[in-house]
Coordinates of C-alpha atoms in Angstrom, one line a residue:
Chain A
X1 CA -8.3 49.6 -20.9
X2 CA -5.2 47.9 -19.9
X3 CA -1.6 47.4 -22.9
X4 CA -2.6 45.7 -25.8
X5 CA -0.3 43.5 -27.7
X6 CA -0.4 44.3 -31.2
X7 CA -2.3 41.1 -31.7
X8 CA -5.1 42.3 -29.5
X9 CA -7.7 42.4 -32.2
X10 CA -6.3 38.9 -33.7
X11 CA -7.3 37.7 -30.4
X12 CA -10.6 39.0 -30.1
X13 CA -11.5 38.4 -34.0
X14 CA -10.6 34.5 -32.6
X15 CA -13.3 34.5 -29.8
X16 CA -10.7 35.2 -27.3
X17 CA -11.9 35.9 -23.7
X18 CA -10.0 39.2 -22.6
X19 CA -9.0 39.7 -19.1
X20 CA -6.1 41.5 -17.3
X21 CA -2.8 40.0 -16.7
X22 CA -0.3 42.4 -14.9
X23 CA -1.7 45.2 -16.4
X24 CA -2.5 43.6 -20.0
X25 CA -5.7 42.8 -21.9
X26 CA -4.5 39.4 -22.8
X27 CA -7.1 36.1 -24.0
X28 CA -7.2 33.5 -21.0
X29 CA -9.2 31.3 -23.5
X30 CA -10.6 31.0 -26.9
X31 CA -13.6 28.8 -25.9
X32 CA -12.2 25.8 -24.5
X33 CA -8.9 25.6 -21.6
X34 CA -8.8 22.0 -22.1
X35 CA -9.2 21.5 -25.8
X36 CA -5.8 24.5 -26.1
X37 CA -4.1 22.3 -23.3
X38 CA -4.8 19.1 -25.2
X39 CA -3.8 20.8 -28.7
X40 CA 0.0 21.6 -27.2
X41 CA 0.2 18.0 -26.0
X42 CA -0.6 16.3 -29.0
X43 CA -0.1 18.9 -31.6
X44 CA 0.7 22.3 -32.1
X45 CA -0.6 25.1 -30.4
X46 CA 0.6 28.9 -30.2
X47 CA 0.8 31.9 -27.3
X48 CA 1.2 35.6 -27.5
X49 CA 3.4 36.3 -24.8
X50 CA 4.6 39.6 -26.4
X51 CA 3.4 41.1 -22.8
X52 CA 6.4 40.0 -21.0
X53 CA 9.6 42.2 -21.0
X54 CA 12.5 41.9 -23.4
X55 CA 15.8 43.7 -22.1
X56 CA 19.0 43.6 -24.0
X57 CA 22.1 44.0 -21.8
X58 CA 25.0 45.3 -24.2
X59 CA 28.5 47.2 -23.4
X60 CA 32.0 46.1 -22.9
X61 CA 30.9 45.0 -19.1
X62 CA 27.8 42.9 -20.1
X63 CA 29.1 39.7 -19.2
X64 CA 30.7 40.7 -16.0
X65 CA 27.6 42.8 -14.7
X66 CA 25.5 39.3 -15.2
X67 CA 28.0 37.1 -13.6
X68 CA 27.3 39.8 -10.9
X69 CA 23.5 39.8 -10.9
X70 CA 21.9 36.7 -11.4
X71 CA 22.6 33.1 -9.6
X72 CA 23.3 31.4 -12.7
X73 CA 26.2 31.7 -14.3
X74 CA 26.5 33.2 -17.8
X75 CA 29.6 31.4 -18.7
X76 CA 28.2 28.3 -18.0
X77 CA 26.7 28.0 -21.9
X78 CA 28.4 29.1 -24.9
X79 CA 27.3 31.7 -27.8
X80 CA 24.0 31.2 -29.3
X81 CA 22.3 29.3 -25.8
X82 CA 20.2 30.2 -23.6
X83 CA 19.8 29.4 -19.8
X84 CA 16.8 29.8 -17.2
X85 CA 18.1 31.6 -13.9
X86 CA 16.9 33.8 -10.9
X87 CA 17.9 37.2 -9.8
X88 CA 18.5 37.7 -6.2
X89 CA 18.2 40.1 -3.5
X90 CA 20.9 40.5 -0.6
X91 CA 18.9 37.7 1.1
X92 CA 18.9 34.8 -1.4
X93 CA 14.9 35.8 -2.0
X94 CA 13.8 36.0 -5.8
X95 CA 13.2 39.2 -7.3
X96 CA 12.5 37.1 -10.4
X97 CA 13.1 34.1 -12.9
X98 CA 14.0 34.7 -16.2
X99 CA 15.7 33.5 -19.5
X100 CA 19.3 35.0 -20.9
X101 CA 19.8 34.7 -24.3
X102 CA 23.8 34.7 -25.1
X103 CA 24.2 36.6 -27.9
X104 CA 27.9 38.0 -27.7
X105 CA 29.8 36.5 -25.2
X106 CA 31.4 39.8 -23.7
X107 CA 28.8 42.4 -24.7
X108 CA 25.8 40.8 -25.7
X109 CA 22.9 39.5 -24.2
X110 CA 18.9 39.5 -24.2
X111 CA 16.7 39.1 -21.0
X112 CA 13.0 37.7 -20.8
X113 CA 11.4 38.7 -17.4
X114 CA 8.0 38.9 -16.2
X115 CA 5.9 41.8 -17.3
X116 CA 4.3 41.9 -13.6
X117 CA 7.9 42.4 -12.2
X118 CA 8.5 45.1 -15.0
X119 CA 9.0 48.0 -13.0
X120 CA 11.1 47.0 -9.8
X121 CA 13.5 44.6 -12.3
X122 CA 14.4 47.3 -14.6
X123 CA 15.0 49.4 -11.7
X124 CA 16.9 46.9 -9.9
X125 CA 19.0 46.2 -12.8
X126 CA 19.6 49.9 -13.6
X127 CA 20.7 50.0 -9.3
X128 CA 23.3 47.3 -10.0
X129 CA 24.3 48.5 -13.0
X130 CA 26.2 51.4 -11.2
X131 CA 29.4 50.9 -12.0
X132 CA 29.7 48.5 -14.9
X133 CA 30.1 49.7 -18.4
X134 CA 26.6 48.8 -19.8
X135 CA 23.5 49.7 -21.3
X136 CA 20.1 48.3 -20.4
X137 CA 17.8 48.7 -23.3
X138 CA 14.0 47.9 -23.3
X139 CA 12.7 46.1 -26.4
X140 CA 8.8 47.1 -26.2
X141 CA 8.7 47.1 -30.0
X142 CA 9.2 43.4 -30.1
X143 CA 6.7 40.7 -30.2
X144 CA 7.2 37.1 -28.9
X145 CA 5.2 34.2 -29.9
X146 CA 5.5 30.6 -28.3
X147 CA 4.8 27.9 -30.5
X148 CA 4.8 24.9 -28.5
X149 CA 3.8 20.9 -29.3
X150 CA 4.9 17.9 -31.1
X151 CA 3.7 19.0 -34.0
X152 CA 5.2 22.7 -33.6
X153 CA 8.2 23.2 -35.2
X154 CA 7.0 21.3 -38.5
X155 CA 3.6 23.1 -38.9
X156 CA 5.7 26.8 -38.6
X157 CA 8.6 25.6 -40.6
X158 CA 6.4 25.2 -43.2
X159 CA 5.2 28.3 -43.6
X160 CA 9.3 30.0 -43.5
X161 CA 11.8 29.9 -46.2
X162 CA 15.3 29.3 -46.2
X163 CA 17.4 29.8 -43.2
X164 CA 14.4 30.6 -40.8
X165 CA 12.8 27.6 -42.3
X166 CA 16.1 25.3 -41.0
X167 CA 16.6 27.0 -37.9
X168 CA 13.3 25.9 -36.8
X169 CA 13.3 22.1 -37.8
X170 CA 16.4 21.2 -36.7
X171 CA 17.6 23.7 -34.0
X172 CA 18.3 21.5 -30.6
X173 CA 16.5 22.7 -27.4
X174 CA 17.7 25.8 -25.4
X175 CA 19.1 27.5 -28.1
X176 CA 18.4 30.4 -30.4
X177 CA 19.6 32.2 -34.2
X178 CA 18.9 35.8 -34.8
X179 CA 17.7 35.6 -38.5
X180 CA 17.7 39.0 -39.8
X181 CA 15.3 41.0 -37.4
X182 CA 13.8 37.6 -35.6
X183 CA 15.1 36.1 -33.1
X184 CA 14.3 32.4 -33.2
X185 CA 14.6 30.4 -30.0
X186 CA 13.9 26.9 -28.5
X187 CA 12.5 27.5 -25.1
X188 CA 9.1 27.5 -24.1
X189 CA 7.0 27.1 -20.9
X190 CA 5.1 23.7 -21.4
X191 CA 7.4 20.7 -20.9
X192 CA 6.7 20.1 -24.9
X193 CA 8.8 20.6 -27.8
X194 CA 8.6 24.2 -29.8
X195 CA 9.9 27.5 -30.3
X196 CA 9.5 31.0 -29.6
X197 CA 9.9 34.0 -32.2
X198 CA 10.8 37.4 -31.2
X199 CA 10.0 39.6 -34.3
X200 CA 9.1 43.3 -35.0
X201 CA 5.3 43.9 -33.3
X202 CA 3.9 45.1 -36.9
X203 CA 4.9 41.7 -38.5
X204 CA 3.1 39.4 -35.4
X205 CA -0.6 39.8 -36.9
X206 CA 0.5 38.2 -40.2
X207 CA 2.3 35.5 -38.9
X208 CA -0.4 34.9 -36.2
X209 CA -2.6 34.4 -38.8
X210 CA -0.8 32.5 -41.3
X211 CA 0.0 30.0 -38.3
X212 CA -3.7 29.5 -37.4
X213 CA -4.4 28.8 -41.2
X214 CA -2.1 26.1 -40.6
X215 CA -3.3 24.8 -37.9
X216 CA -1.7 25.9 -35.0
X217 CA -4.3 26.2 -32.3
X218 CA -4.3 29.7 -30.4
X219 CA -3.8 28.9 -27.2
X220 CA -4.8 31.8 -23.9
X221 CA -2.9 32.1 -20.2
X222 CA -5.1 29.4 -18.5
X223 CA -4.0 26.3 -20.7
X224 CA -0.3 28.3 -20.2
X225 CA -0.8 28.0 -16.6
X226 CA -2.0 24.3 -16.5
X227 CA 0.7 22.9 -19.1
X228 CA 3.3 24.7 -17.2
X229 CA 2.4 23.1 -13.7
X230 CA 2.3 19.9 -15.7
X231 CA 6.1 20.4 -16.8
X232 CA 6.9 21.3 -13.1
X233 CA 8.1 25.0 -13.9
X234 CA 7.8 27.7 -11.7
X235 CA 5.4 30.9 -11.9
X236 CA 7.1 33.8 -10.8
X237 CA 4.3 35.5 -7.5
X238 CA 3.0 32.0 -6.9
X239 CA 5.8 29.4 -6.4
X240 CA 7.9 31.8 -5.4
X241 CA 8.7 35.7 -4.5
X242 CA 11.0 37.9 -3.0
X243 CA 10.9 35.8 0.7
X244 CA 11.5 32.4 -1.2
X245 CA 15.3 31.3 -2.4
X246 CA 16.3 29.4 -5.2
X247 CA 16.8 26.1 -2.7
X248 CA 13.1 26.6 -1.4
X249 CA 11.5 26.9 -4.9
X250 CA 13.5 23.8 -6.7
X251 CA 15.4 25.9 -8.0
X252 CA 18.9 24.6 -6.7
X253 CA 20.3 23.3 -10.5
X254 CA 19.6 27.2 -11.4
X255 CA 22.2 28.5 -8.8
X256 CA 26.1 28.3 -9.8
X257 CA 28.1 28.4 -7.2
X258 CA 30.8 28.9 -9.4
X259 CA 34.3 29.9 -7.3
X260 CA 35.3 33.4 -7.1
X261 CA 31.8 34.5 -8.5
X262 CA 30.7 37.0 -6.1
X263 CA 26.9 37.3 -7.2
X264 CA 23.7 39.1 -5.5
X265 CA 22.6 36.9 -2.7
X266 CA 25.5 34.3 -2.4
X267 CA 26.0 34.5 0.8
X268 CA 22.7 33.9 2.4
X269 CA 22.3 30.9 -0.2
X270 CA 25.7 29.4 0.9
X271 CA 24.4 29.4 4.7
X272 CA 21.1 27.9 4.0
X273 CA 22.7 25.2 1.6
X274 CA 25.1 24.6 4.9
X275 CA 22.1 24.3 7.4
X276 CA 20.3 22.0 5.1
X277 CA 16.8 22.1 6.8
X278 CA 15.0 24.9 4.7
X279 CA 11.5 24.0 2.9
X280 CA 11.3 22.4 0.0
X281 CA 9.1 23.0 -3.1
X282 CA 7.6 19.3 -4.3
X283 CA 5.0 17.9 -6.0
X284 CA 1.9 16.7 -5.1
X285 CA -0.7 14.4 -6.5
X286 CA -4.1 13.9 -5.0
X287 CA -5.3 10.8 -4.5
X288 CA -9.1 10.8 -5.6
X289 CA -11.3 13.1 -6.8
X290 CA -10.9 17.0 -6.0
X291 CA -8.9 19.7 -7.1
X292 CA -5.7 20.9 -5.3
X293 CA -5.3 25.0 -5.1
X294 CA -3.4 27.4 -4.0
X295 CA -2.7 28.3 -0.4
X296 CA -4.4 24.7 0.8
X297 CA -2.5 23.4 3.9
X298 CA -0.4 20.2 3.5
X299 CA -0.3 18.4 6.5
X300 CA 3.1 16.3 7.2
X301 CA 4.7 14.7 10.3
X302 CA 7.3 17.5 10.0
X303 CA 4.8 20.5 10.2
X304 CA 2.4 21.7 7.8
X305 CA 3.3 23.1 4.2
X306 CA 1.5 25.0 1.8
X307 CA 0.1 24.4 -1.9
X308 CA 1.4 27.2 -4.5
X309 CA 0.0 26.1 -7.2
X310 CA -2.9 23.8 -7.8
X311 CA -4.9 22.5 -10.9
X312 CA -6.5 19.4 -12.3
X313 CA -3.8 17.9 -15.3
X314 CA -6.1 17.6 -18.2
X315 CA -3.1 15.0 -19.3
X316 CA -3.0 12.9 -16.4
X317 CA -6.9 13.5 -15.3
X318 CA -6.3 13.9 -11.6
X319 CA -5.4 16.6 -9.1
X320 CA -1.9 17.9 -9.3
X321 CA 0.3 20.9 -7.4
X322 CA 3.7 22.3 -6.4
X323 CA 3.5 22.8 -3.0
X324 CA 6.1 23.7 -0.1
X325 CA 7.0 21.4 2.8
X326 CA 9.1 21.1 5.6
X327 CA 12.1 19.3 5.2
X328 CA 12.0 15.8 5.0
X329 CA 8.4 15.3 4.3
X330 CA 7.7 12.9 1.8
X331 CA 5.7 9.4 0.7
X332 CA 1.9 10.0 2.1
X333 CA 0.6 13.4 3.5
X334 CA -2.5 15.0 3.9
X335 CA -4.0 18.0 2.2
X336 CA -6.9 20.0 4.1
X337 CA -9.6 20.9 1.2
X338 CA -12.6 22.9 2.9
X339 CA -13.9 20.6 6.0
X340 CA -12.1 17.4 4.8
X341 CA -8.5 16.4 5.0
X342 CA -7.5 13.8 1.8
X343 CA -4.6 11.7 1.1
X344 CA -2.0 13.2 -1.1
X345 CA 1.8 11.7 -2.3
X346 CA 4.5 13.9 -2.5
X347 CA 6.3 13.4 -5.7
X348 CA 9.6 14.8 -8.2
X349 CA 8.1 16.9 -10.7
X350 CA 7.9 17.5 -13.7
X351 CA 4.5 15.6 -13.9
X352 CA 4.3 15.3 -17.5
X353 CA 7.5 15.7 -20.0
X354 CA 6.5 15.5 -23.8
X355 CA 3.0 14.5 -23.5
X356 CA 3.3 11.6 -21.1
X357 CA 3.7 10.8 -17.0
X358 CA 6.8 12.0 -15.8
X359 CA 6.8 12.0 -12.5
X360 CA 8.7 9.9 -9.6
X361 CA 7.8 8.8 -6.5
X362 CA 9.3 9.7 -3.3
Chain B
X1 CA -26.7 36.3 -24.9
X2 CA -27.0 33.8 -22.1
X3 CA -29.8 31.3 -22.6
X4 CA -32.6 31.5 -20.2
X5 CA -35.4 29.1 -19.9
X6 CA -38.3 31.5 -18.9
X7 CA -40.0 28.7 -17.0
X8 CA -37.3 28.0 -14.9
X9 CA -36.8 30.4 -11.5
X10 CA -32.8 31.7 -10.6
X11 CA -30.8 33.1 -7.7
X12 CA -28.8 36.1 -7.9
X13 CA -25.7 33.9 -7.4
X14 CA -26.8 32.0 -11.1
X15 CA -28.4 29.2 -9.6
X16 CA -31.2 28.0 -11.3
X17 CA -34.6 26.0 -9.8
X18 CA -37.3 24.1 -11.5
X19 CA -40.4 23.6 -9.3
X20 CA -42.0 19.6 -9.5
X21 CA -45.2 18.5 -9.1
X22 CA -44.3 16.9 -5.9
X23 CA -43.4 19.6 -4.4
X24 CA -39.3 19.2 -4.6
X25 CA -37.1 21.1 -6.7
X26 CA -34.1 20.8 -8.8
X27 CA -31.0 22.9 -8.6
X28 CA -28.2 23.7 -11.0
X29 CA -26.0 26.5 -12.3
X30 CA -27.1 28.3 -15.5
X31 CA -25.7 28.5 -18.6
X32 CA -23.8 32.0 -17.8
X33 CA -22.3 30.3 -14.8
X34 CA -21.1 27.2 -16.5
X35 CA -19.7 29.4 -19.6
X36 CA -17.9 31.6 -16.8
X37 CA -16.4 28.8 -15.0
X38 CA -15.1 27.3 -18.1
X39 CA -14.5 23.1 -18.3
X40 CA -15.7 21.9 -14.8
X41 CA -13.5 18.8 -14.0
X42 CA -15.3 18.4 -10.1
X43 CA -18.0 18.5 -8.5
X44 CA -18.6 18.6 -4.9
X45 CA -22.5 18.0 -4.1
X46 CA -24.3 17.4 -0.8
X47 CA -25.0 14.4 1.1
X48 CA -28.4 13.4 0.3
X49 CA -30.6 13.8 3.6
X50 CA -28.8 17.0 5.0
X51 CA -30.9 19.9 5.3
X52 CA -30.0 23.0 3.9
X53 CA -31.2 26.7 4.7
X54 CA -30.9 29.7 1.5
X55 CA -27.7 31.1 0.9
X56 CA -26.3 28.1 2.6
X57 CA -22.7 26.7 0.4
X58 CA -23.8 23.6 -0.2
X59 CA -21.8 22.5 -2.9
X60 CA -19.1 23.2 -5.1
X61 CA -18.2 23.7 -9.1
X62 CA -14.6 23.4 -9.7
X63 CA -13.2 24.0 -13.5
X64 CA -9.3 23.9 -14.1
X65 CA -9.1 27.8 -13.3
X66 CA -11.4 27.9 -10.2
X67 CA -13.8 26.8 -7.5
X68 CA -16.9 28.0 -7.0
X69 CA -19.7 27.9 -4.2
X70 CA -22.6 27.2 -5.4
X71 CA -25.3 28.6 -2.5
X72 CA -28.8 26.8 -1.6
X73 CA -31.5 29.0 -3.6
X74 CA -34.4 27.4 -1.2
X75 CA -34.1 25.7 2.5
X76 CA -35.5 22.3 2.4
X77 CA -34.3 18.2 2.8
X78 CA -31.6 17.4 0.2
X79 CA -33.5 14.1 -1.3
X80 CA -31.3 13.5 -4.5
X81 CA -28.0 14.3 -5.9
X82 CA -27.2 14.1 -9.4
X83 CA -24.6 11.0 -9.2
X84 CA -23.4 11.2 -13.0
X85 CA -21.5 14.2 -12.1
X86 CA -19.0 12.2 -9.9
X87 CA -17.5 10.9 -13.2
X88 CA -18.8 13.3 -15.6
X89 CA -18.6 16.9 -14.5
X90 CA -18.5 18.0 -18.1
X91 CA -22.1 17.4 -18.1
X92 CA -22.8 20.8 -16.6
X93 CA -21.0 22.3 -19.1
X94 CA -22.9 20.5 -21.8
X95 CA -26.3 20.6 -20.6
X96 CA -26.7 22.8 -17.7
X97 CA -30.4 22.8 -17.7
X98 CA -31.1 19.0 -18.2
X99 CA -28.4 16.3 -17.6
X100 CA -26.0 19.1 -15.6
X101 CA -28.6 19.6 -12.5
X102 CA -27.0 19.1 -9.3
X103 CA -29.0 18.3 -6.4
X104 CA -32.7 18.2 -5.5
X105 CA -34.6 19.8 -2.8
X106 CA -37.5 18.8 -0.6
X107 CA -38.9 22.5 0.4
X108 CA -39.1 23.9 3.5
X109 CA -41.3 26.9 2.9
X110 CA -42.7 27.5 -0.4
X111 CA -43.0 31.2 0.1
X112 CA -38.9 30.9 -0.6
X113 CA -39.8 30.1 -4.4
X114 CA -41.8 33.7 -5.1
X115 CA -38.6 35.2 -3.5
X116 CA -36.3 33.7 -6.2
X117 CA -35.3 36.0 -9.5
X118 CA -38.2 35.0 -12.8
X119 CA -36.1 35.0 -16.3
X120 CA -36.6 38.4 -17.0
X121 CA -35.1 39.4 -14.0
X122 CA -32.1 37.0 -13.8
X123 CA -31.4 38.3 -17.5
X124 CA -31.8 41.7 -16.4
X125 CA -29.3 41.1 -13.8
X126 CA -27.2 39.7 -16.2
X127 CA -27.5 42.6 -18.3
X128 CA -26.2 44.9 -15.4
X129 CA -22.9 43.0 -14.5
X130 CA -22.0 43.2 -18.2

């Protein structure tokens, strides 16, 4: 038996097909992955993401510590905002990708990291914290629900009162607010509008059932994966790992080369950025029938690349993928699928944004 | 419990087979197999006229989450394929034993039919897998 979130019984009652995910028993779907996917694109869906690891970084040197630890710069945003970033090793390889919520500019931050990398991340953070005056505290007692889709805010707000309802209705994207023992954030992993609610685990089942009664569709990890891939968002362990740098993972925009800031991995990244000949993570659209899958070989004039995540896109009705290809590859190339070489186009993700086709041709 | 029609035979790799009067057999995947795969989005079928041997990888069924091989439960020549799956792979989910059939094979060796699992045997296998 794996770890269980506070919502385990709710998933089972709702017909969730439970699978092991990074040591957690999680629902992969509740009947139809595709219907759940469409619910998020067209209306509202909810995901239990309580398996993710929440870590509070607090203390007089929290800001300084994070400016050393993370490739993005927490100084880029104001209090009450969130920032997406990678945590790198000295070689510039990605140890994990994460979101940081800036609660107090100097001394109070919250991070959400991947569950599969939990132990490695915590060990690395504690090692790097060395001489910094910070406390690193995991918050396993908190649950996290992600409510996503064009009607997500309206449906959730209807269940809440006062300031919580107002925040859910009005908050701009990539912000958050602490409301009593809840944290309400306008973040997500689907390419749709929506909110994420962090709350004490014991309150999660009641909120989940109320949301289900309000027409918010329970969605499993399967739909979460097709939604994030359509949104062009990377998955740790598939599209990036310790041997891949942000520049090779289409995450250059999450690296802040702020002058004088000595973040871990900076030197390696600067060398790579100057040479410019590194591989790139791009989008692929399959021409015709079939399904792109991870590890298929991409054949380009510049050399071979590899599909890192592939699926059939329920929104577009065609197969899409993220792939790592040599510098300079663009336009029409081929992918080896079993015995056949099929034509694909290299595009710039995201594939889908707010329910509509969004990619650009190269 | 999955639906397992008594008149069909089964391969342990979850294909079903229906013997027709004309010496051909229709092949599909079981209710259990389609349910485990989830929503199908693509089916790659063999070529008509192709000759296959028992346990050859003869087709691929792909759901949103994964690709899965279909093995030939019998040897022989592929005499027909279900062309409607090209546009409607979801037929396999909706009607695995009917409109969701995959291909029809002319048996090269009728003795192979006897080696397939009966509905009871297949049912027992599924129970043991759970």
